Short mmCIF file of C-alpha atoms and ligand atoms in Angstrom, two decimals:
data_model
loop_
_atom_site.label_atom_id
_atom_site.label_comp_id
_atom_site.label_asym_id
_atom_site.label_seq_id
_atom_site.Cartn_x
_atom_site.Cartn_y
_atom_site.Cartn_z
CA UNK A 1 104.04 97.30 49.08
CA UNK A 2 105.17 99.07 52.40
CA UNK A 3 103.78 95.41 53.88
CA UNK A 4 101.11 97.34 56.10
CA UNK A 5 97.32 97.49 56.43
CA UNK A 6 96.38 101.14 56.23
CA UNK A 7 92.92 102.62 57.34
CA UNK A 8 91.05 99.18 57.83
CA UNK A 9 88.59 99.25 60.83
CA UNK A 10 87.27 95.97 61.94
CA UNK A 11 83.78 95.39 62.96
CA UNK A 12 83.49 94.87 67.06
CA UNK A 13 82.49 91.24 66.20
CA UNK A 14 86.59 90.73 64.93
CA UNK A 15 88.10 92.68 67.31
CA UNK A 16 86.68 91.88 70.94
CA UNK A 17 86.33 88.73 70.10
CA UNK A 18 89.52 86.14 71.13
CA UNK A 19 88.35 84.17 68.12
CA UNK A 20 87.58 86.82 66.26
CA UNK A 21 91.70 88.37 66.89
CA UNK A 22 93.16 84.77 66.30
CA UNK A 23 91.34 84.35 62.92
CA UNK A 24 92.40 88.63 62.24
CA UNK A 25 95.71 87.93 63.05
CA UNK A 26 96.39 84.37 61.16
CA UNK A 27 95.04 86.71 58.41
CA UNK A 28 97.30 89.19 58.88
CA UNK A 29 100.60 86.67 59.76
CA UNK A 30 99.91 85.22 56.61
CA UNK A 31 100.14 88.22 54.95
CA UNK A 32 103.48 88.86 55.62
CA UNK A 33 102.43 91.77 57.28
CA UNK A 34 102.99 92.84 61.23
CA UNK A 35 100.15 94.16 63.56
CA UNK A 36 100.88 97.91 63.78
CA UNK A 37 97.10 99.16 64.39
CA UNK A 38 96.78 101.85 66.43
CA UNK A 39 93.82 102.83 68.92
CA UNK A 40 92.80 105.85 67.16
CA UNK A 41 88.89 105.40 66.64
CA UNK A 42 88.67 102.10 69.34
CA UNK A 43 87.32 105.28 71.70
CA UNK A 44 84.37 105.73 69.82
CA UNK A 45 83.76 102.20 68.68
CA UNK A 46 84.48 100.72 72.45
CA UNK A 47 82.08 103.29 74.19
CA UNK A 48 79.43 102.14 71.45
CA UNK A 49 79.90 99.02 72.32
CA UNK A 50 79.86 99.00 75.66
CA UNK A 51 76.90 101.41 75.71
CA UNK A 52 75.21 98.72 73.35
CA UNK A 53 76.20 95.87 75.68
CA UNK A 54 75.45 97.37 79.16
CA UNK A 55 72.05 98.91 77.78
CA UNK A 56 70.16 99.87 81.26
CA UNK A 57 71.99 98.23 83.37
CA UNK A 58 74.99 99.13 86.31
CA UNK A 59 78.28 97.92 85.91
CA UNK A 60 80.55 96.87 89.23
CA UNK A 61 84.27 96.62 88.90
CA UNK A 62 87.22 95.78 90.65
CA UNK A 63 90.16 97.92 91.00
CA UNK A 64 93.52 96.65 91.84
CA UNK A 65 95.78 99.64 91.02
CA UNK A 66 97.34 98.27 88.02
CA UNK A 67 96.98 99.87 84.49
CA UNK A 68 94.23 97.05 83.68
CA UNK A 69 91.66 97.45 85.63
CA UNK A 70 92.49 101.17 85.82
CA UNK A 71 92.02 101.93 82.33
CA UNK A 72 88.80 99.78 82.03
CA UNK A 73 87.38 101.71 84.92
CA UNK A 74 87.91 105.06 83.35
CA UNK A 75 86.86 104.04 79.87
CA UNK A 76 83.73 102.30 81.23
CA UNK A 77 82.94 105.66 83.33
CA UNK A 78 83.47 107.48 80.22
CA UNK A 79 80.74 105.50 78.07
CA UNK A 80 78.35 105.07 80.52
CA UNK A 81 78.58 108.14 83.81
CA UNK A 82 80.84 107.56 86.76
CA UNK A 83 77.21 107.14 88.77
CA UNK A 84 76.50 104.07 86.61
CA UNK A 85 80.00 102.56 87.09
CA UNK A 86 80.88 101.31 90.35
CA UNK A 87 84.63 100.87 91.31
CA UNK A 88 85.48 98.41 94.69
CA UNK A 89 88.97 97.98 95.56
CA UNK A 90 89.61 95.23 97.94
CA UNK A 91 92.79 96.71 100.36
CA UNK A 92 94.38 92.98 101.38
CA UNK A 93 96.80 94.62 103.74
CA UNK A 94 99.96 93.31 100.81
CA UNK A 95 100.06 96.35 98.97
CA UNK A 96 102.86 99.17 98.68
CA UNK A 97 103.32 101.88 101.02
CA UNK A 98 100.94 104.49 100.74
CA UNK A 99 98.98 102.57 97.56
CA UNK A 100 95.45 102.54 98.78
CA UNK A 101 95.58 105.97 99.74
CA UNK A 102 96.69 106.73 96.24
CA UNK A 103 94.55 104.84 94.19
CA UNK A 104 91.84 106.31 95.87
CA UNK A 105 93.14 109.53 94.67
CA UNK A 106 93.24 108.27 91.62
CA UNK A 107 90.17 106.64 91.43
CA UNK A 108 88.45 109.94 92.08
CA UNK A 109 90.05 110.49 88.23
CA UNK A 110 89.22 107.30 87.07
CA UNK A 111 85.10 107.12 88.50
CA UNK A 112 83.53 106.24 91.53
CA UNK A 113 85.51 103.92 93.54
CA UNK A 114 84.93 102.08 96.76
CA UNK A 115 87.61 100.89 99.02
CA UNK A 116 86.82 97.95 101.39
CA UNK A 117 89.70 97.47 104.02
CA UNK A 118 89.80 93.84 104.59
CA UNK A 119 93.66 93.64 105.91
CA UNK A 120 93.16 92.09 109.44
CA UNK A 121 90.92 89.47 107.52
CA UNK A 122 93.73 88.42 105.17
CA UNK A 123 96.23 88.93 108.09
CA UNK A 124 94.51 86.34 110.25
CA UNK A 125 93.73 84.01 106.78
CA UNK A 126 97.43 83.09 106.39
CA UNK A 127 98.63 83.21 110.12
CA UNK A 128 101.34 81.08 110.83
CA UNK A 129 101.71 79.93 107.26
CA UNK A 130 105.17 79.52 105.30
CA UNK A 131 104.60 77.62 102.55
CA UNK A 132 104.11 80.41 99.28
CA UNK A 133 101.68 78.23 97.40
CA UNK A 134 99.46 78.27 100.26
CA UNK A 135 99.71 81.58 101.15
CA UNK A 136 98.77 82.32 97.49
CA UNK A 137 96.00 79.92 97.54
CA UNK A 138 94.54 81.88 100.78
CA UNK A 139 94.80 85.06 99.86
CA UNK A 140 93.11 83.94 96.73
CA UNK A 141 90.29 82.22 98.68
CA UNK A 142 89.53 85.37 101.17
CA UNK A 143 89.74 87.57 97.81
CA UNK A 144 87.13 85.62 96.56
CA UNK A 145 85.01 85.57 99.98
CA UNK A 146 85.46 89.56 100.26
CA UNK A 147 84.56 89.73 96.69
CA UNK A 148 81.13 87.64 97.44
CA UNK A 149 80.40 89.75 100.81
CA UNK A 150 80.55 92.99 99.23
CA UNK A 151 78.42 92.05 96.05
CA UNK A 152 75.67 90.70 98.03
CA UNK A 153 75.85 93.84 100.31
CA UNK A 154 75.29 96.01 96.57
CA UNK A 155 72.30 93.53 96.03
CA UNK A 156 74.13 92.62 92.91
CA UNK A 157 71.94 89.47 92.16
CA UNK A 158 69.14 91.53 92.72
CA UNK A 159 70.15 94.74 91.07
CA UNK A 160 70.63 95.38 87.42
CA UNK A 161 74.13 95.14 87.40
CA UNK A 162 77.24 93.82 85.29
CA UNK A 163 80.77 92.72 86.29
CA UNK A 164 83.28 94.33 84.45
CA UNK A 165 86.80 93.31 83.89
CA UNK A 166 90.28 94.91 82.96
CA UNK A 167 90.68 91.41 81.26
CA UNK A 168 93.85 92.16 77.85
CA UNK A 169 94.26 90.21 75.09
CA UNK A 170 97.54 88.34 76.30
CA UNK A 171 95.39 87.03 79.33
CA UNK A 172 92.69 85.20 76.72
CA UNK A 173 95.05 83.49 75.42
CA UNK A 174 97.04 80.63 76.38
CA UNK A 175 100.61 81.63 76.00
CA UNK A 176 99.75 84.51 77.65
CA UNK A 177 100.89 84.13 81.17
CA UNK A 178 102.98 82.21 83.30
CA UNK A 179 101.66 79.34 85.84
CA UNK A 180 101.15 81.83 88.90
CA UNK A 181 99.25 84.84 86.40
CA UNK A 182 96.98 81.88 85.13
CA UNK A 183 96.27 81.14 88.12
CA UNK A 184 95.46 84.45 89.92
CA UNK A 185 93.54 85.24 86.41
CA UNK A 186 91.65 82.16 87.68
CA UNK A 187 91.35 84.06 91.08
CA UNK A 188 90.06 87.33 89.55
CA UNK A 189 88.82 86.95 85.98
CA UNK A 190 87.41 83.12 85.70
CA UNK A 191 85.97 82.09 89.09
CA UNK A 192 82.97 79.85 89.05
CA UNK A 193 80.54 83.16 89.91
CA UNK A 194 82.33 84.66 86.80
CA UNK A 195 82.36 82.22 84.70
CA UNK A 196 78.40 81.63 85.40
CA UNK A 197 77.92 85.46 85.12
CA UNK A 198 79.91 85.13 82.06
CA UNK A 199 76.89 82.55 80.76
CA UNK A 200 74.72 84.97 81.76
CA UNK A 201 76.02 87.65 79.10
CA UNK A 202 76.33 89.65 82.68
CA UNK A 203 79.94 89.92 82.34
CA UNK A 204 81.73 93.07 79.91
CA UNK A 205 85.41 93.19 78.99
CA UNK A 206 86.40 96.38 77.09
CA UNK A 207 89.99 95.96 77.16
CA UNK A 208 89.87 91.73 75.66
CA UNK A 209 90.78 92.92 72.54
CA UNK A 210 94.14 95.37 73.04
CA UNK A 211 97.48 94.54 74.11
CA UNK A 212 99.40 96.32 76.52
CA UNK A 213 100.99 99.14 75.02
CA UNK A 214 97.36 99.57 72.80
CA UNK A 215 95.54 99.59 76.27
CA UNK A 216 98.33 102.39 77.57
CA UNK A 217 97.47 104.69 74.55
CA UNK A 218 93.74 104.20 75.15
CA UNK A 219 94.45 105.39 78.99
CA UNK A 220 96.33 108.47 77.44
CA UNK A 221 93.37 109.09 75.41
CA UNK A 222 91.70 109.35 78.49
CA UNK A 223 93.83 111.43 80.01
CA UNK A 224 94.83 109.17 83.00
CA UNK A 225 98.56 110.68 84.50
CA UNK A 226 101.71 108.91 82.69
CA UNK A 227 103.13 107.15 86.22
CA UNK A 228 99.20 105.68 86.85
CA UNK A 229 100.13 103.50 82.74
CA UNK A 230 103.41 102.84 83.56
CA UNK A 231 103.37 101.04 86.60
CA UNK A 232 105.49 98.22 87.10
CA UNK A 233 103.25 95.10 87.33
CA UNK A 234 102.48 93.73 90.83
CA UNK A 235 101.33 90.25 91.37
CA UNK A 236 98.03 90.06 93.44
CA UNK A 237 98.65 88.31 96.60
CA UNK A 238 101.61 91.43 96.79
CA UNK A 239 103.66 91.94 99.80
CA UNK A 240 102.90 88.55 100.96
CA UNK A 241 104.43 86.74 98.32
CA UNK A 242 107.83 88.75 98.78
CA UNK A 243 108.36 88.51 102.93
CA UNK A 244 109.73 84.99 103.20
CA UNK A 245 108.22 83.31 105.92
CA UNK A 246 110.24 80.36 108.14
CA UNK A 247 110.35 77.90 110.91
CA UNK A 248 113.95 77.77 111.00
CA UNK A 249 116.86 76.46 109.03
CA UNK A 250 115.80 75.30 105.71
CA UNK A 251 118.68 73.52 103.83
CA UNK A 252 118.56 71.25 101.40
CA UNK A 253 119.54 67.36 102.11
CA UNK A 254 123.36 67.49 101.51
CA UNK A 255 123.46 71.16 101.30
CA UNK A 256 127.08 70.87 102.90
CA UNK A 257 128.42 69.04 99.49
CA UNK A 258 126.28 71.18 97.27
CA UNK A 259 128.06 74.69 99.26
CA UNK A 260 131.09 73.10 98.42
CA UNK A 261 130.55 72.52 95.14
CA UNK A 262 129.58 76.16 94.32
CA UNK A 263 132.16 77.65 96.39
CA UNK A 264 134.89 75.83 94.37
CA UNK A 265 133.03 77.28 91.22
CA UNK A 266 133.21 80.77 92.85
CA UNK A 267 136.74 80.97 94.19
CA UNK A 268 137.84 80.46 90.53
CA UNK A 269 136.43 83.95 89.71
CA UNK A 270 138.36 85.03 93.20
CA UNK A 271 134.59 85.03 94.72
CA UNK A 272 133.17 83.09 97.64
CA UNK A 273 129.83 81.63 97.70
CA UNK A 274 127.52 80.18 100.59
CA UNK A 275 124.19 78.25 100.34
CA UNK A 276 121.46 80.03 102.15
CA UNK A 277 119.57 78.18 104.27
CA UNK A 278 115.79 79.90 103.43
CA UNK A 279 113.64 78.84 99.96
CA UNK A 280 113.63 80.19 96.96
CA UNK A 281 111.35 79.08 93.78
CA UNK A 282 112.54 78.78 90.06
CA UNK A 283 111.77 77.11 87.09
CA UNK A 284 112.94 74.46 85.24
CA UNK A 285 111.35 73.48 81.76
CA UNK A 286 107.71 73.32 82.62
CA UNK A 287 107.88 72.53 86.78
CA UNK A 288 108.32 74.67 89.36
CA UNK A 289 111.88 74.12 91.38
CA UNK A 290 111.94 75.06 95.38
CA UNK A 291 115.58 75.15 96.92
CA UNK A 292 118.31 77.37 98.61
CA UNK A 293 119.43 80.16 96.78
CA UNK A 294 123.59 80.99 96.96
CA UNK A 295 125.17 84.43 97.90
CA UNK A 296 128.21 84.89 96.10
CA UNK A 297 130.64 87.50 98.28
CA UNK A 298 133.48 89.21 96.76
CA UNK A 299 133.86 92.47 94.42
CA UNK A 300 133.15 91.34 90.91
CA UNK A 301 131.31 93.17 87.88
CA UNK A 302 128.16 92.12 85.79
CA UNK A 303 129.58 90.36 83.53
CA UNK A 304 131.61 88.12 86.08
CA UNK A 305 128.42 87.87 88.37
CA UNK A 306 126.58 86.98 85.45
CA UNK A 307 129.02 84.23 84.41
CA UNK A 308 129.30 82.96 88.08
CA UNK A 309 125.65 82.78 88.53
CA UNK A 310 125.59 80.92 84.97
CA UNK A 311 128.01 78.56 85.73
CA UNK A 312 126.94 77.52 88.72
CA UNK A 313 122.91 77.17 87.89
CA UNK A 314 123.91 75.06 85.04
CA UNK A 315 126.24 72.75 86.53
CA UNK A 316 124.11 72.12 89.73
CA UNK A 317 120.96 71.07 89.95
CA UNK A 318 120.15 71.72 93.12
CA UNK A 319 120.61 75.99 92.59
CA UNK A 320 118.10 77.86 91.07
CA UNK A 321 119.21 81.38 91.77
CA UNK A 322 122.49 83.20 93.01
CA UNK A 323 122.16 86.44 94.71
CA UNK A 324 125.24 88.69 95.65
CA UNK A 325 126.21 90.37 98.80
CA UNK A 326 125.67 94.30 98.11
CA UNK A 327 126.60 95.36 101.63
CA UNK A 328 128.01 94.80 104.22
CA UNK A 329 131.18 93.71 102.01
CA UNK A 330 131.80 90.44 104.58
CA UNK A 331 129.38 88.58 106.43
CA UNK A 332 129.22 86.10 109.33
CA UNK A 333 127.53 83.00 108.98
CA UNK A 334 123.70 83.79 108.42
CA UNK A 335 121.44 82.98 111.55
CA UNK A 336 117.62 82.57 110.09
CA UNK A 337 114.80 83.94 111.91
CA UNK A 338 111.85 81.81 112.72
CA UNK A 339 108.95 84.93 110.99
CA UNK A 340 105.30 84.73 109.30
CA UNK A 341 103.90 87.39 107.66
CA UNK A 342 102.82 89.89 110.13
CA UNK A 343 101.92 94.02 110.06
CA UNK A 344 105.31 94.69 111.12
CA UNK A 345 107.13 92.66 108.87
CA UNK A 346 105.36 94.02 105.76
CA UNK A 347 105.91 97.66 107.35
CA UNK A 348 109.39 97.14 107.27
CA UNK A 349 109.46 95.86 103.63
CA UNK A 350 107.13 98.46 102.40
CA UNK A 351 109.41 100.72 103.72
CA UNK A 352 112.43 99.35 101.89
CA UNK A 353 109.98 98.72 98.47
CA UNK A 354 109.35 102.77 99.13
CA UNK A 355 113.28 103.39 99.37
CA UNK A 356 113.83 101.71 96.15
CA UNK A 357 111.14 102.30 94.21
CA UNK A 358 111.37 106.28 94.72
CA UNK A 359 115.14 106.47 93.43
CA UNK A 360 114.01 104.11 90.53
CA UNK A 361 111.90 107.24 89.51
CA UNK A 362 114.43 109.70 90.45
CA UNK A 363 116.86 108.42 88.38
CA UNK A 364 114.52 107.75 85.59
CA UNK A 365 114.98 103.82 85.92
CA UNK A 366 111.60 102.91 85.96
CA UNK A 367 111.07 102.32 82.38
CA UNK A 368 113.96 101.24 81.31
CA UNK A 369 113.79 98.31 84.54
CA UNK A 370 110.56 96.20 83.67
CA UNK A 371 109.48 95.04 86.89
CA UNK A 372 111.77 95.39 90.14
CA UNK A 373 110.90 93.21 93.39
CA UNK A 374 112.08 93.87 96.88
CA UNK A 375 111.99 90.84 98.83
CA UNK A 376 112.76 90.81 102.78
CA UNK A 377 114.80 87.34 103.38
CA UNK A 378 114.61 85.96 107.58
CA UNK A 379 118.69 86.20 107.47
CA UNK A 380 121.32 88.01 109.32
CA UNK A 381 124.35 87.97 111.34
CA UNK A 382 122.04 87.70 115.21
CA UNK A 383 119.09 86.47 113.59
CA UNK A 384 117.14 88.66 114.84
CA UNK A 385 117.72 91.71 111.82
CA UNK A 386 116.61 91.08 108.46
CA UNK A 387 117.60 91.11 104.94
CA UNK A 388 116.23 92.79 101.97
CA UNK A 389 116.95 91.58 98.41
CA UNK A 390 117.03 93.64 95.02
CA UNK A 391 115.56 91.45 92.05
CA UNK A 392 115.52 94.23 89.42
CA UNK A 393 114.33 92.68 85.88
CA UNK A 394 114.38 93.33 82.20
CA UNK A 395 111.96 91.77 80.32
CA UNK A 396 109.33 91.47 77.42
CA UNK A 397 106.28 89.62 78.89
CA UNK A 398 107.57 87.86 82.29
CA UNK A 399 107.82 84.32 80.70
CA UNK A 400 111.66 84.83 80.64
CA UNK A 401 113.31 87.97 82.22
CA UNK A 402 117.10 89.05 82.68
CA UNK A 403 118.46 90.20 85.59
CA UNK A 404 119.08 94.58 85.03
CA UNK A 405 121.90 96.34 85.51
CA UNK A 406 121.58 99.33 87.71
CA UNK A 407 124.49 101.72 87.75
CA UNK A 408 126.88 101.08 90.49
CA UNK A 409 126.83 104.90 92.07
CA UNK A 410 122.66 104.17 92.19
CA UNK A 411 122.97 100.88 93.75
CA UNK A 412 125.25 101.94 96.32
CA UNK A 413 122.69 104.47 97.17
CA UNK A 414 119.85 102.42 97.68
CA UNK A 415 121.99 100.21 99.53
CA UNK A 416 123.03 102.71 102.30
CA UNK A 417 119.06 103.94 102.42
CA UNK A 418 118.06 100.63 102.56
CA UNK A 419 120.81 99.66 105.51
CA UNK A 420 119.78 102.95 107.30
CA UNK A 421 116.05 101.13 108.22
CA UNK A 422 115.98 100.13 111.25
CA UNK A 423 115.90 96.09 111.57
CA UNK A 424 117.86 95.66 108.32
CA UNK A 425 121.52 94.27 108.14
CA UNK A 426 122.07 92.90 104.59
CA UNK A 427 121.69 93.75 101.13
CA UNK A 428 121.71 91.47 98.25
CA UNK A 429 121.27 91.94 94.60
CA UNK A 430 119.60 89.03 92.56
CA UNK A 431 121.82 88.56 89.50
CA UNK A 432 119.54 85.16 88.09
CA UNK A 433 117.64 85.53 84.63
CA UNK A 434 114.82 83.99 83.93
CA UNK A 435 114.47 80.62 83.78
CA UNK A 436 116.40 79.26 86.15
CA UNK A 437 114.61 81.80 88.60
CA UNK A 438 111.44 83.34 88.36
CA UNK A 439 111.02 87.19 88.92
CA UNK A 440 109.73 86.34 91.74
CA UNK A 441 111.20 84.89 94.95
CA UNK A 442 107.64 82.96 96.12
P1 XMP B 501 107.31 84.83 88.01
O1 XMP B 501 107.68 85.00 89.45
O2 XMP B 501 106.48 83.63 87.77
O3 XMP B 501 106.42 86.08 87.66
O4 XMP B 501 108.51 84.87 87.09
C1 XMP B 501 106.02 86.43 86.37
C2 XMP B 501 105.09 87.63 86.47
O5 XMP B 501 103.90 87.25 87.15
C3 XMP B 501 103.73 88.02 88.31
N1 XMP B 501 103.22 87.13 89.35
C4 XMP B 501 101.95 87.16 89.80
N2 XMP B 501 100.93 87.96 89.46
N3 XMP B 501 99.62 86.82 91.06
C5 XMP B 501 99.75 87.81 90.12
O6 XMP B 501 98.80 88.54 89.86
C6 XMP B 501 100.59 85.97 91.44
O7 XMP B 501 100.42 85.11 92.29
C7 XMP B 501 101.83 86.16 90.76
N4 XMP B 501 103.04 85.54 90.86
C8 XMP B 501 103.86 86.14 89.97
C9 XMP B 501 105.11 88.56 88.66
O8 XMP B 501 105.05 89.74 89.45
C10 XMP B 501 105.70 88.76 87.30
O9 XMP B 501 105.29 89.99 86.73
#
C-alpha cells in the first residue's frame, strides 16, 4: 500500500551483480515502487562476500582520495586485516594543496597505504603540451605505466594477490558517466591488465552494487570522518586539466565579427562583453565543442548574468561559455601568456584552489555547491600575471550542471584573497550551465 519494499534482503548473486541490479530494479520500476533500500545489513553480507571471494589471497588497491576508492579500502581492510589489504596511491604531481599528505593521514584510518611519488615523471610526460585531450591521454598513459612498475615491484603476478576497485553502480552502467569519466574509468577500472585480471576472477569490486549516497552511509558505518564522504569529486588527470596551457593568441577565425556580435547582445543589458582569446571546451548534443569563451564586464545580478550568458550561447554558435569579470571592475585588453603546465604554475593554482576551497567550508558551502573548479586562465593586463576563474556548480550527476550562486559578501571575499596571491590580476566567475559548457574548462 505505502508503495515500498520493506525488510527484503537480496541474495549477493542480485545485488553485486550489474545484471543482477538491472533485472532487481526493472522489477522494482515496474512495481510502481522507488528504490529506497538502505545499507543496513550490506556490512555483514559485503564482508562475507568478500571474505568468500578473496579466500587466501592479498588484495592491492588503488587510492585516489576520493570517497570511492576510500570507502572500498576501508571496507576491504575491515573484512579481511589491514596487513592483507594493500593501499598504493599514485601522487601525479595534479593534486590539491596539501592532498597527499592528507590522504596519507587518512589512509592510516582507512588500512595500509602506500604512496609512490611519481610527479617529476608526469611533469616531464606532458612537457610542452597544450592540447587538453592529450594531456589527458598522457597522464592516463604514465598512470597506467606507474601502475605496471609498482605491481611488478609487489611481485603481483607472482604473489597471491587481487586487484580491488572502488568501482559504484553508476560507473557499470552506461548512462552513468559523461565522455571524459568513461574514459578515465577506462584509465583506472577497465584497462587491458584489468580487464584480463577481470577474466581471471582476480579482480573484486565491493562497492559495484551501491550508489553514491548508499556507498557514503556504508563509509559512516565505518566510521570514516564526514569531510573524507563528502568530498567534492575531482577528475583524475586534476590540476592539469584546470591550468590552461598556450602558445599564444588563440582566437577563433572571425573572432572580430563574433566579439561584435556578443557585445551588441551585452550592451542591451548595459554590459560589455569581449571574446577571450584562450580555449575553452563545451558540449553540444553528443560532440565536444572547443572555442573562446566571452567575459561579460559590467555590474549585473544572477539573474541578468544568467540571461546574458543564455542569450548569447544560444544565438551564437561559436560561444560555448560566458564568464564575468569579478575584479578588477575594468580591464585593459587581455595580453595571453605563452605557459605549459609546470611546478610553479600548479603552485600558484593550488594556492588559489586552497583559498577557495577553505571559505567554501567556512561558510558551510560545500554541500550545498556540488563540485567547484578553480581554473588558472594565461590572461592579464602585461601578460605576464595570470587569471584565476570560479566555475562553482550545482548539480545531480555531472551530465548537466547549473552554474551556483554564491552570496555576493562571500564572493567578494574570495575575490580579494584570491587577488592578494602574488602573480594573479583577474578574477572571473563562470556563470554557463551545463550543456553548453562542461564543468570543466579542459
Ligand atoms: P565535465 O567537464 O565533462 O565533467 O562536465 C563532468 C564530471 O566529470 C569529471 N571529469 C573527469 N573525471 N577524469 C575524471 O576522473 C577526467 O578526465 C575528467 N574530466 C571531467 C568532472 O570533474 C565532473 O565531475
Amino acid at each position: 500500500l505505502s508503495r515500498k519494499i520493506y525488510g527484503l534482503q537480496f541474495h549477493p548473486e542480485v545485488t553485486h551483480t550489474p545484471c543482477g541490479m538491472k533485472i532487481l530494479e526493472a522489477f522494482i520500476s515496474e512495481c510502481g515502487c522507488e528504490r529506497t533500500w538502505t545499507t543496513k545489513g550490506y556490512m555483514e553480507l559485503a564482508i562475507n562476500q568478500i571474505k568468500d571471494q578473496v579466500g587466501e589471497r592479498n588484495v592491492f588497491l588503488l587510492v585516489s582520495g576520493g570517497v570511492d576508492s576510500s570507502v572500498a579500502f576501508a571496507l576491504l581492510s575491515k573484512a579481511l586485516g589491514a596487513e592483507r589489504v594493500c593501499g598504493l596511491l599514485i601522487d601525479n604531481g595534479f593534486m590539491r594543496k596539501d592532498e597527499v599528505v592528507q590522504i596519507g593521514e587518512y589512509g592510516g584510518l582507512l588500512g595500509r597505504l602506500m604512496v609512490v611519488d611519481a610527479s617529476e615523471q608526469f611533469l616531464q610526460a606532458v612537457k610542452g603540451e597544450i592540447d587538453p585531450e592529450k594531456k589527458r591521454r598522457i597522464i592516463g598513459e604514465v598512470f597506467i605505466q606507474v601502475q605496471n612498475e609498482t605491481l611488478n615491484q609487489l611481485g603481483f603476478d607472482k604473489g597471491q594477490w587481487m586487484l580491488g576497485q572502488g568501482t559504484i553502480y553508476p560507473d557499470t552502467i552506461e548512462s552513468g558517466g559523461t565522455e571524459q569519466a568513461a574514459r578515465i574509468k577506462t584509465h583506472h577500472n577497465r584497462v587491458e591488465v584489468v580487464q584480463k585480471l577481470i577474466a581471471q576472477g582476480r579482480v573484486i569490486e565491493p562497492l559495484a552494487s551501491l550508489y553514491k549516497d548508499e556507498v557514503r552511509e556504508v563509509g559512516l558505518q565505518l566510521k570514516l570522518p564526514a569531510d573524507l564522504l563528502w568530498r567534492h569529486p575531482f577528475p583524475g588527470p586534476g590540476l592539469a586539466v584546470r591550468a590552461l596551457c598556450a602558445k599564444g593568441e588563440d582566437y577563433l577565425p572571425g573572432w572580430e565579427k563574433i566579439e561584435h556580435q556578443v557585445d551588441s547582445i551585452a550592451r542591451k543589458s548595459q554590459l560589455e562583453a569581449r571574446l577571450l582569446p584562450i580555449r575553452t571546451v563545451g558540449v553540444q548534443g553528443d560532440s565536444r565543442t572547443y572555442t573562446n569563451p566571452v567575459a561579460l564586464i559590467g555590474k549585473a545580478d544572477w539573474r541578468m548574468l544568467e540571461k546574458v550568458s543564455t542569450r548569447i550561447t544560444n544565438n551564437i554558435a561559436e560561444v560555448n561559455r560566458v564568464i564575468h569579470l569579478v575584479t578588477p571592475a575594468r580591464l585593459p585588453r587581455l595580453a595571453v601568456k605563452s605557459c605549459y603546465l609546470t611546478k610553479e604554475r600548479l603552485d600558484l593554482l593550488r594556492q588559489a584552489d586552497f583559498v577557495v576551497t577553505e571559505q567554501l567550508y567556512k561558510e558551510n558551502l560545500s554541500r550545498e555547491i556540488w563540485q567547484m573548479p578553480v581554473i588558472l586562465i594565461p590572461l592579464s593586463s602585461d601578460g605576464e600575471k595570470e587569471s584565476i576563474v570560479l566555475r562553482p556548480v550545482c548539480s545531480a550527476d555531472a551530465m548537466t550542471a547549473r552554474f551556483a550562486e554564491i552570496p555576493h559578501e562571500i564572493l567578494r571575499r574570495i575575490s580579494e584573497l584570491i587577488t592578494g596571491i602574488k602573480g594573479i590580476e583577474a578574477v572571473f566567475y563562470d556563470v554557463t550551465h551545463k550543456p553548453p559548457g562542461t564543468i570543466e574548462w579542459e
